[in-house]
Amino acid sequence: MNKNTVLAWATIIMIFVGLGLIALGAFRYDDVAGWGFAAVGFGFFAVAWVFNALKGRV
């Protein structure tokens, strides 16, 4: 496994975790905590986007 493969797997895992957090915020928690879960989920998407952009450059 080279660096690009590791970044690709990290990106995929972070997308799934982000989707899970957004789903928790949308369907499980109806109060203010739901907004926090969704915000952290979108943060995971941002970091996954950075990992995807780094593929081939590192």
N, CA, C and O atoms as a Tripos MOL2 file, in Angstrom:
@<TRIPOS>MOLECULE
protein
  232   231    58     0     0
PROTEIN
NO_CHARGES

@<TRIPOS>ATOM
      1 N           0.8320   -1.1750    0.0000 N.3       1 MET1
      2 CA          0.0000    0.0000    0.0000 C.3       1 MET1
      3 C           0.8820    1.2440    0.0000 C.2       1 MET1
      4 O           1.7280    1.4130    0.8780 O.2       1 MET1
      5 N           0.6850    2.0940   -0.9640 N.am      2 ASN2
      6 CA          1.4760    3.3170   -1.0140 C.3       2 ASN2
      7 C           0.7080    4.4770   -0.3780 C.2       2 ASN2
      8 O          -0.3880    4.2940    0.1510 O.2       2 ASN2
      9 N           1.2990    5.6740   -0.4390 N.am      3 LYS3
     10 CA          0.6950    6.8350    0.2150 C.3       3 LYS3
     11 C          -0.6550    7.1930   -0.3810 C.2       3 LYS3
     12 O          -1.5730    7.5720    0.3470 O.2       3 LYS3
     13 N          -0.7880    7.0780   -1.6910 N.am      4 ASN4
     14 CA         -2.0560    7.4420   -2.3280 C.3       4 ASN4
     15 C          -3.1740    6.4860   -1.9380 C.2       4 ASN4
     16 O          -4.3220    6.9040   -1.7900 O.2       4 ASN4
     17 N          -2.8510    5.2160   -1.7700 N.am      5 THR5
     18 CA         -3.8680    4.2470   -1.3570 C.3       5 THR5
     19 C          -4.3210    4.5240    0.0680 C.2       5 THR5
     20 O          -5.5090    4.4230    0.3750 O.2       5 THR5
     21 N          -3.3830    4.8700    0.9330 N.am      6 VAL6
     22 CA         -3.7390    5.2000    2.3170 C.3       6 VAL6
     23 C          -4.6320    6.4330    2.3500 C.2       6 VAL6
     24 O          -5.6150    6.4550    3.0910 O.2       6 VAL6
     25 N          -4.3170    7.4510    1.5710 N.am      7 LEU7
     26 CA         -5.1540    8.6540    1.5290 C.3       7 LEU7
     27 C          -6.5360    8.3390    0.9550 C.2       7 LEU7
     28 O          -7.5360    8.8980    1.4060 O.2       7 LEU7
     29 N          -6.5980    7.4530   -0.0310 N.am      8 ALA8
     30 CA         -7.8900    7.0870   -0.6010 C.3       8 ALA8
     31 C          -8.7550    6.3700    0.4330 C.2       8 ALA8
     32 O          -9.9440    6.6630    0.5580 O.2       8 ALA8
     33 N          -8.1620    5.4320    1.1750 N.am      9 TRP9
     34 CA         -8.9230    4.7310    2.2050 C.3       9 TRP9
     35 C          -9.3510    5.6910    3.3180 C.2       9 TRP9
     36 O         -10.4710    5.5910    3.8180 O.2       9 TRP9
     37 N          -8.4810    6.6090    3.7070 N.am     10 ALA10
     38 CA         -8.8340    7.5920    4.7310 C.3      10 ALA10
     39 C          -9.9830    8.4700    4.2660 C.2      10 ALA10
     40 O         -10.8670    8.8090    5.0520 O.2      10 ALA10
     41 N          -9.9740    8.8420    2.9850 N.am     11 THR11
     42 CA        -11.0600    9.6540    2.4360 C.3      11 THR11
     43 C         -12.3780    8.9000    2.4770 C.2      11 THR11
     44 O         -13.3980    9.4620    2.8740 O.2      11 THR11
     45 N         -12.3720    7.6450    2.0740 N.am     12 ILE12
     46 CA        -13.6070    6.8510    2.0640 C.3      12 ILE12
     47 C         -14.1490    6.6630    3.4790 C.2      12 ILE12
     48 O         -15.3500    6.7970    3.7130 O.2      12 ILE12
     49 N         -13.2550    6.3500    4.4210 N.am     13 ILE13
     50 CA        -13.6930    6.1540    5.8080 C.3      13 ILE13
     51 C         -14.2640    7.4470    6.3780 C.2      13 ILE13
     52 O         -15.2850    7.4250    7.0650 O.2      13 ILE13
     53 N         -13.6100    8.5730    6.0980 N.am     14 MET14
     54 CA        -14.1010    9.8450    6.6340 C.3      14 MET14
     55 C         -15.4300   10.2420    6.0120 C.2      14 MET14
     56 O         -16.2470   10.8760    6.6790 O.2      14 MET14
     57 N         -15.6710    9.8890    4.7560 N.am     15 ILE15
     58 CA        -16.9720   10.1740    4.1470 C.3      15 ILE15
     59 C         -18.0640    9.3700    4.8320 C.2      15 ILE15
     60 O         -19.1440    9.8970    5.1010 O.2      15 ILE15
     61 N         -17.7950    8.0880    5.1190 N.am     16 PHE16
     62 CA        -18.7960    7.2700    5.8040 C.3      16 PHE16
     63 C         -19.0610    7.7730    7.2210 C.2      16 PHE16
     64 O         -20.2110    7.8070    7.6590 O.2      16 PHE16
     65 N         -18.0120    8.1620    7.9370 N.am     17 VAL17
     66 CA        -18.1960    8.6930    9.2890 C.3      17 VAL17
     67 C         -18.9650   10.0130    9.2360 C.2      17 VAL17
     68 O         -19.8420   10.2550   10.0650 O.2      17 VAL17
     69 N         -18.6420   10.8570    8.2720 N.am     18 GLY18
     70 CA        -19.3720   12.1200    8.1070 C.3      18 GLY18
     71 C         -20.8410   11.9020    7.8130 C.2      18 GLY18
     72 O         -21.7000   12.5830    8.3730 O.2      18 GLY18
     73 N         -21.1350   10.9420    6.9280 N.am     19 LEU19
     74 CA        -22.5380   10.6320    6.6440 C.3      19 LEU19
     75 C         -23.2510   10.1030    7.8860 C.2      19 LEU19
     76 O         -24.4070   10.4440    8.1380 O.2      19 LEU19
     77 N         -22.5580    9.2720    8.6560 N.am     20 GLY20
     78 CA        -23.1510    8.7530    9.8870 C.3      20 GLY20
     79 C         -23.4520    9.8570   10.8890 C.2      20 GLY20
     80 O         -24.5100    9.8530   11.5180 O.2      20 GLY20
     81 N         -22.5320   10.8010   11.0410 N.am     21 LEU21
     82 CA        -22.7540   11.8990   11.9760 C.3      21 LEU21
     83 C         -23.8900   12.8020   11.5190 C.2      21 LEU21
     84 O         -24.6890   13.2580   12.3360 O.2      21 LEU21
     85 N         -23.9660   13.0620   10.2210 N.am     22 ILE22
     86 CA        -25.0600   13.8850    9.7070 C.3      22 ILE22
     87 C         -26.3910   13.1630    9.8900 C.2      22 ILE22
     88 O         -27.3970   13.7870   10.2260 O.2      22 ILE22
     89 N         -26.3970   11.8500    9.6700 N.am     23 ALA23
     90 CA        -27.6300   11.0760    9.8790 C.3      23 ALA23
     91 C         -28.0310   11.0840   11.3520 C.2      23 ALA23
     92 O         -29.2160   11.1940   11.6660 O.2      23 ALA23
     93 N         -27.0580   10.9690   12.2600 N.am     24 LEU24
     94 CA        -27.3800   11.0660   13.6890 C.3      24 LEU24
     95 C         -27.9970   12.4200   14.0190 C.2      24 LEU24
     96 O         -28.9890   12.5000   14.7440 O.2      24 LEU24
     97 N         -27.4110   13.4690   13.4910 N.am     25 GLY25
     98 CA        -27.9400   14.8020   13.7550 C.3      25 GLY25
     99 C         -29.3160   15.0220   13.1650 C.2      25 GLY25
    100 O         -30.1270   15.7540   13.7330 O.2      25 GLY25
    101 N         -29.5880   14.3990   12.0340 N.am     26 ALA26
    102 CA        -30.8720   14.6160   11.3670 C.3      26 ALA26
    103 C         -31.9800   13.7380   11.9340 C.2      26 ALA26
    104 O         -33.1170   14.1900   12.0660 O.2      26 ALA26
    105 N         -31.6660   12.4940   12.2700 N.am     27 PHE27
    106 CA        -32.7230   11.5500   12.6210 C.3      27 PHE27
    107 C         -32.7810   11.1770   14.0950 C.2      27 PHE27
    108 O         -33.8500   10.8200   14.5900 O.2      27 PHE27
    109 N         -31.6670   11.2470   14.8080 N.am     28 ARG28
    110 CA        -31.6580   10.7720   16.1950 C.3      28 ARG28
    111 C         -31.8930   11.9040   17.1840 C.2      28 ARG28
    112 O         -32.7060   11.7680   18.0990 O.2      28 ARG28
    113 N         -31.1940   13.0150   17.0130 N.am     29 TYR29
    114 CA        -31.2690   14.1100   17.9670 C.3      29 TYR29
    115 C         -32.0600   15.2640   17.3670 C.2      29 TYR29
    116 O         -31.7090   15.7930   16.3120 O.2      29 TYR29
    117 N         -33.1310   15.6450   18.0510 N.am     30 ASP30
    118 CA        -33.9990   16.7050   17.5300 C.3      30 ASP30
    119 C         -33.7080   18.0590   18.1640 C.2      30 ASP30
    120 O         -34.2890   19.0620   17.7510 O.2      30 ASP30
    121 N         -32.8290   18.1130   19.1510 N.am     31 ASP31
    122 CA        -32.5510   19.3750   19.8240 C.3      31 ASP31
    123 C         -31.2530   19.9770   19.2930 C.2      31 ASP31
    124 O         -30.8430   19.6930   18.1680 O.2      31 ASP31
    125 N         -30.6250   20.7920   20.0920 N.am     32 VAL32
    126 CA        -29.4330   21.5160   19.6540 C.3      32 VAL32
    127 C         -28.2820   20.5640   19.3630 C.2      32 VAL32
    128 O         -27.4270   20.8730   18.5330 O.2      32 VAL32
    129 N         -28.2410   19.4020   20.0360 N.am     33 ALA33
    130 CA        -27.1540   18.4500   19.8050 C.3      33 ALA33
    131 C         -27.1270   17.9700   18.3530 C.2      33 ALA33
    132 O         -26.0590   17.6610   17.8250 O.2      33 ALA33
    133 N         -28.2790   17.9050   17.7140 N.am     34 GLY34
    134 CA        -28.3400   17.5030   16.3080 C.3      34 GLY34
    135 C         -27.5710   18.4400   15.4080 C.2      34 GLY34
    136 O         -26.9220   18.0070   14.4560 O.2      34 GLY34
    137 N         -27.6420   19.7360   15.7080 N.am     35 TRP35
    138 CA        -26.8800   20.7070   14.9170 C.3      35 TRP35
    139 C         -25.3850   20.4840   15.0860 C.2      35 TRP35
    140 O         -24.6250   20.6360   14.1290 O.2      35 TRP35
    141 N         -24.9540   20.1250   16.2930 N.am     36 GLY36
    142 CA        -23.5400   19.8560   16.5300 C.3      36 GLY36
    143 C         -23.0540   18.6300   15.7760 C.2      36 GLY36
    144 O         -21.9780   18.6430   15.1770 O.2      36 GLY36
    145 N         -23.8640   17.5540   15.8100 N.am     37 PHE37
    146 CA        -23.4950   16.3500   15.0680 C.3      37 PHE37
    147 C         -23.3950   16.6480   13.5750 C.2      37 PHE37
    148 O         -22.4580   16.1980   12.9160 O.2      37 PHE37
    149 N         -24.3450   17.3950   13.0400 N.am     38 ALA38
    150 CA        -24.3160   17.7120   11.6100 C.3      38 ALA38
    151 C         -23.1140   18.5860   11.2650 C.2      38 ALA38
    152 O         -22.4980   18.3990   10.2150 O.2      38 ALA38
    153 N         -22.7750   19.5290   12.1280 N.am     39 ALA39
    154 CA        -21.6290   20.4020   11.8670 C.3      39 ALA39
    155 C         -20.3260   19.5990   11.8600 C.2      39 ALA39
    156 O         -19.4590   19.8210   11.0150 O.2      39 ALA39
    157 N         -20.1940   18.6680   12.8060 N.am     40 VAL40
    158 CA        -18.9940   17.8370   12.8360 C.3      40 VAL40
    159 C         -18.9580   16.9270   11.6080 C.2      40 VAL40
    160 O         -17.8820   16.6650   11.0690 O.2      40 VAL40
    161 N         -20.1150   16.4430   11.1590 N.am     41 GLY41
    162 CA        -20.1790   15.6230    9.9460 C.3      41 GLY41
    163 C         -19.6930   16.3860    8.7260 C.2      41 GLY41
    164 O         -18.9540   15.8490    7.9010 O.2      41 GLY41
    165 N         -20.1140   17.6480    8.6140 N.am     42 PHE42
    166 CA        -19.6240   18.4570    7.4950 C.3      42 PHE42
    167 C         -18.1400   18.7610    7.6330 C.2      42 PHE42
    168 O         -17.4450   18.9140    6.6300 O.2      42 PHE42
    169 N         -17.6500   18.8490    8.8580 N.am     43 GLY43
    170 CA        -16.2100   19.0030    9.0760 C.3      43 GLY43
    171 C         -15.4380   17.7880    8.5940 C.2      43 GLY43
    172 O         -14.3510   17.9200    8.0310 O.2      43 GLY43
    173 N         -16.0030   16.5930    8.8140 N.am     44 PHE44
    174 CA        -15.3730   15.3810    8.3000 C.3      44 PHE44
    175 C         -15.3320   15.4140    6.7750 C.2      44 PHE44
    176 O         -14.3490   14.9820    6.1730 O.2      44 PHE44
    177 N         -16.3960   15.9260    6.1420 N.am     45 PHE45
    178 CA        -16.3840   16.0590    4.6820 C.3      45 PHE45
    179 C         -15.2720   16.9950    4.2250 C.2      45 PHE45
    180 O         -14.6100   16.7270    3.2230 O.2      45 PHE45
    181 N         -15.0610   18.0950    4.9550 N.am     46 ALA46
    182 CA        -14.0160   19.0460    4.5710 C.3      46 ALA46
    183 C         -12.6350   18.4040    4.6670 C.2      46 ALA46
    184 O         -11.8030   18.5940    3.7790 O.2      46 ALA46
    185 N         -12.3840   17.6500    5.7280 N.am     47 VAL47
    186 CA        -11.0850   17.0000    5.8780 C.3      47 VAL47
    187 C         -10.9080   15.9110    4.8270 C.2      47 VAL47
    188 O          -9.8090   15.7200    4.3060 O.2      47 VAL47
    189 N         -11.9970   15.1890    4.5120 N.am     48 ALA48
    190 CA        -11.9170   14.1760    3.4540 C.3      48 ALA48
    191 C         -11.6100   14.8190    2.1070 C.2      48 ALA48
    192 O         -10.8910   14.2420    1.2930 O.2      48 ALA48
    193 N         -12.1530   16.0110    1.8690 N.am     49 TRP49
    194 CA        -11.8810   16.7240    0.6280 C.3      49 TRP49
    195 C         -10.3940   17.0990    0.5480 C.2      49 TRP49
    196 O          -9.7850   17.0110   -0.5180 O.2      49 TRP49
    197 N          -9.8220   17.5130    1.6740 N.am     50 VAL50
    198 CA         -8.3980   17.8510    1.7050 C.3      50 VAL50
    199 C          -7.5510   16.6060    1.4460 C.2      50 VAL50
    200 O          -6.5820   16.6540    0.6880 O.2      50 VAL50
    201 N          -7.9220   15.4850    2.0830 N.am     51 PHE51
    202 CA         -7.1810   14.2450    1.8340 C.3      51 PHE51
    203 C          -7.2480   13.8630    0.3600 C.2      51 PHE51
    204 O          -6.2520   13.4260   -0.2160 O.2      51 PHE51
    205 N          -8.4150   14.0250   -0.2460 N.am     52 ASN52
    206 CA         -8.5540   13.6870   -1.6630 C.3      52 ASN52
    207 C          -7.7050   14.6200   -2.5250 C.2      52 ASN52
    208 O          -7.1360   14.1890   -3.5280 O.2      52 ASN52
    209 N          -7.6170   15.8880   -2.1450 N.am     53 ALA53
    210 CA         -6.8030   16.8310   -2.9140 C.3      53 ALA53
    211 C          -5.3080   16.5370   -2.7710 C.2      53 ALA53
    212 O          -4.5250   16.8630   -3.6630 O.2      53 ALA53
    213 N          -4.9100   15.9220   -1.6540 N.am     54 LEU54
    214 CA         -3.4940   15.6330   -1.4350 C.3      54 LEU54
    215 C          -3.0160   14.3950   -2.1910 C.2      54 LEU54
    216 O          -1.8110   14.1790   -2.3220 O.2      54 LEU54
    217 N          -3.9480   13.5820   -2.6880 N.am     55 LYS55
    218 CA         -3.5250   12.3790   -3.3970 C.3      55 LYS55
    219 C          -2.6760   12.7730   -4.6110 C.2      55 LYS55
    220 O          -3.0650   13.6410   -5.3930 O.2      55 LYS55
    221 N          -1.5460   12.1460   -4.7560 N.am     56 GLY56
    222 CA         -0.6630   12.4310   -5.8740 C.3      56 GLY56
    223 C           0.3180   13.5510   -5.6160 C.2      56 GLY56
    224 O           1.2660   13.7180   -6.3840 O.2      56 GLY56
    225 N           0.1230   14.3290   -4.5560 N.am     57 ARG57
    226 CA          1.0080   15.4560   -4.2590 C.3      57 ARG57
    227 C           1.9510   15.1650   -3.1160 C.2      57 ARG57
    228 O           2.9810   15.8230   -2.9770 O.2      57 ARG57
    229 N           1.6180   14.1970   -2.3030 N.am     58 VAL58
    230 CA          2.4410   13.9080   -1.1110 C.3      58 VAL58
    231 C           3.4770   12.8660   -1.4610 C.2      58 VAL58
    232 O           4.2740   12.4770   -0.6080 O.2      58 VAL58
@<TRIPOS>BOND
     1     1     2 1
     2     2     3 1
     3     3     4 2
     4     3     5 am
     5     5     6 1
     6     6     7 1
     7     7     8 2
     8     7     9 am
     9     9    10 1
    10    10    11 1
    11    11    12 2
    12    11    13 am
    13    13    14 1
    14    14    15 1
    15    15    16 2
    16    15    17 am
    17    17    18 1
    18    18    19 1
    19    19    20 2
    20    19    21 am
    21    21    22 1
    22    22    23 1
    23    23    24 2
    24    23    25 am
    25    25    26 1
    26    26    27 1
    27    27    28 2
    28    27    29 am
    29    29    30 1
    30    30    31 1
    31    31    32 2
    32    31    33 am
    33    33    34 1
    34    34    35 1
    35    35    36 2
    36    35    37 am
    37    37    38 1
    38    38    39 1
    39    39    40 2
    40    39    41 am
    41    41    42 1
    42    42    43 1
    43    43    44 2
    44    43    45 am
    45    45    46 1
    46    46    47 1
    47    47    48 2
    48    47    49 am
    49    49    50 1
    50    50    51 1
    51    51    52 2
    52    51    53 am
    53    53    54 1
    54    54    55 1
    55    55    56 2
    56    55    57 am
    57    57    58 1
    58    58    59 1
    59    59    60 2
    60    59    61 am
    61    61    62 1
    62    62    63 1
    63    63    64 2
    64    63    65 am
    65    65    66 1
    66    66    67 1
    67    67    68 2
    68    67    69 am
    69    69    70 1
    70    70    71 1
    71    71    72 2
    72    71    73 am
    73    73    74 1
    74    74    75 1
    75    75    76 2
    76    75    77 am
    77    77    78 1
    78    78    79 1
    79    79    80 2
    80    79    81 am
    81    81    82 1
    82    82    83 1
    83    83    84 2
    84    83    85 am
    85    85    86 1
    86    86    87 1
    87    87    88 2
    88    87    89 am
    89    89    90 1
    90    90    91 1
    91    91    92 2
    92    91    93 am
    93    93    94 1
    94    94    95 1
    95    95    96 2
    96    95    97 am
    97    97    98 1
    98    98    99 1
    99    99   100 2
   100    99   101 am
   101   101   102 1
   102   102   103 1
   103   103   104 2
   104   103   105 am
   105   105   106 1
   106   106   107 1
   107   107   108 2
   108   107   109 am
   109   109   110 1
   110   110   111 1
   111   111   112 2
   112   111   113 am
   113   113   114 1
   114   114   115 1
   115   115   116 2
   116   115   117 am
   117   117   118 1
   118   118   119 1
   119   119   120 2
   120   119   121 am
   121   121   122 1
   122   122   123 1
   123   123   124 2
   124   123   125 am
   125   125   126 1
   126   126   127 1
   127   127   128 2
   128   127   129 am
   129   129   130 1
   130   130   131 1
   131   131   132 2
   132   131   133 am
   133   133   134 1
   134   134   135 1
   135   135   136 2
   136   135   137 am
   137   137   138 1
   138   138   139 1
   139   139   140 2
   140   139   141 am
   141   141   142 1
   142   142   143 1
   143   143   144 2
   144   143   145 am
   145   145   146 1
   146   146   147 1
   147   147   148 2
   148   147   149 am
   149   149   150 1
   150   150   151 1
   151   151   152 2
   152   151   153 am
   153   153   154 1
   154   154   155 1
   155   155   156 2
   156   155   157 am
   157   157   158 1
   158   158   159 1
   159   159   160 2
   160   159   161 am
   161   161   162 1
   162   162   163 1
   163   163   164 2
   164   163   165 am
   165   165   166 1
   166   166   167 1
   167   167   168 2
   168   167   169 am
   169   169   170 1
   170   170   171 1
   171   171   172 2
   172   171   173 am
   173   173   174 1
   174   174   175 1
   175   175   176 2
   176   175   177 am
   177   177   178 1
   178   178   179 1
   179   179   180 2
   180   179   181 am
   181   181   182 1
   182   182   183 1
   183   183   184 2
   184   183   185 am
   185   185   186 1
   186   186   187 1
   187   187   188 2
   188   187   189 am
   189   189   190 1
   190   190   191 1
   191   191   192 2
   192   191   193 am
   193   193   194 1
   194   194   195 1
   195   195   196 2
   196   195   197 am
   197   197   198 1
   198   198   199 1
   199   199   200 2
   200   199   201 am
   201   201   202 1
   202   202   203 1
   203   203   204 2
   204   203   205 am
   205   205   206 1
   206   206   207 1
   207   207   208 2
   208   207   209 am
   209   209   210 1
   210   210   211 1
   211   211   212 2
   212   211   213 am
   213   213   214 1
   214   214   215 1
   215   215   216 2
   216   215   217 am
   217   217   218 1
   218   218   219 1
   219   219   220 2
   220   219   221 am
   221   221   222 1
   222   222   223 1
   223   223   224 2
   224   223   225 am
   225   225   226 1
   226   226   227 1
   227   227   228 2
   228   227   229 am
   229   229   230 1
   230   230   231 1
   231   231   232 2
@<TRIPOS>SUBSTRUCTURE
     1 MET1         2 RESIDUE 1 A MET
     2 ASN2         6 RESIDUE 1 A ASN
     3 LYS3        10 RESIDUE 1 A LYS
     4 ASN4        14 RESIDUE 1 A ASN
     5 THR5        18 RESIDUE 1 A THR
     6 VAL6        22 RESIDUE 1 A VAL
     7 LEU7        26 RESIDUE 1 A LEU
     8 ALA8        30 RESIDUE 1 A ALA
     9 TRP9        34 RESIDUE 1 A TRP
    10 ALA10       38 RESIDUE 1 A ALA
    11 THR11       42 RESIDUE 1 A THR
    12 ILE12       46 RESIDUE 1 A ILE
    13 ILE13       50 RESIDUE 1 A ILE
    14 MET14       54 RESIDUE 1 A MET
    15 ILE15       58 RESIDUE 1 A ILE
    16 PHE16       62 RESIDUE 1 A PHE
    17 VAL17       66 RESIDUE 1 A VAL
    18 GLY18       70 RESIDUE 1 A GLY
    19 LEU19       74 RESIDUE 1 A LEU
    20 GLY20       78 RESIDUE 1 A GLY
    21 LEU21       82 RESIDUE 1 A LEU
    22 ILE22       86 RESIDUE 1 A ILE
    23 ALA23       90 RESIDUE 1 A ALA
    24 LEU24       94 RESIDUE 1 A LEU
    25 GLY25       98 RESIDUE 1 A GLY
    26 ALA26      102 RESIDUE 1 A ALA
    27 PHE27      106 RESIDUE 1 A PHE
    28 ARG28      110 RESIDUE 1 A ARG
    29 TYR29      114 RESIDUE 1 A TYR
    30 ASP30      118 RESIDUE 1 A ASP
    31 ASP31      122 RESIDUE 1 A ASP
    32 VAL32      126 RESIDUE 1 A VAL
    33 ALA33      130 RESIDUE 1 A ALA
    34 GLY34      134 RESIDUE 1 A GLY
    35 TRP35      138 RESIDUE 1 A TRP
    36 GLY36      142 RESIDUE 1 A GLY
    37 PHE37      146 RESIDUE 1 A PHE
    38 ALA38      150 RESIDUE 1 A ALA
    39 ALA39      154 RESIDUE 1 A ALA
    40 VAL40      158 RESIDUE 1 A VAL
    41 GLY41      162 RESIDUE 1 A GLY
    42 PHE42      166 RESIDUE 1 A PHE
    43 GLY43      170 RESIDUE 1 A GLY
    44 PHE44      174 RESIDUE 1 A PHE
    45 PHE45      178 RESIDUE 1 A PHE
    46 ALA46      182 RESIDUE 1 A ALA
    47 VAL47      186 RESIDUE 1 A VAL
    48 ALA48      190 RESIDUE 1 A ALA
    49 TRP49      194 RESIDUE 1 A TRP
    50 VAL50      198 RESIDUE 1 A VAL
    51 PHE51      202 RESIDUE 1 A PHE
    52 ASN52      206 RESIDUE 1 A ASN
    53 ALA53      210 RESIDUE 1 A ALA
    54 LEU54      214 RESIDUE 1 A LEU
    55 LYS55      218 RESIDUE 1 A LYS
    56 GLY56      222 RESIDUE 1 A GLY
    57 ARG57      226 RESIDUE 1 A ARG
    58 VAL58      230 RESIDUE 1 A VAL
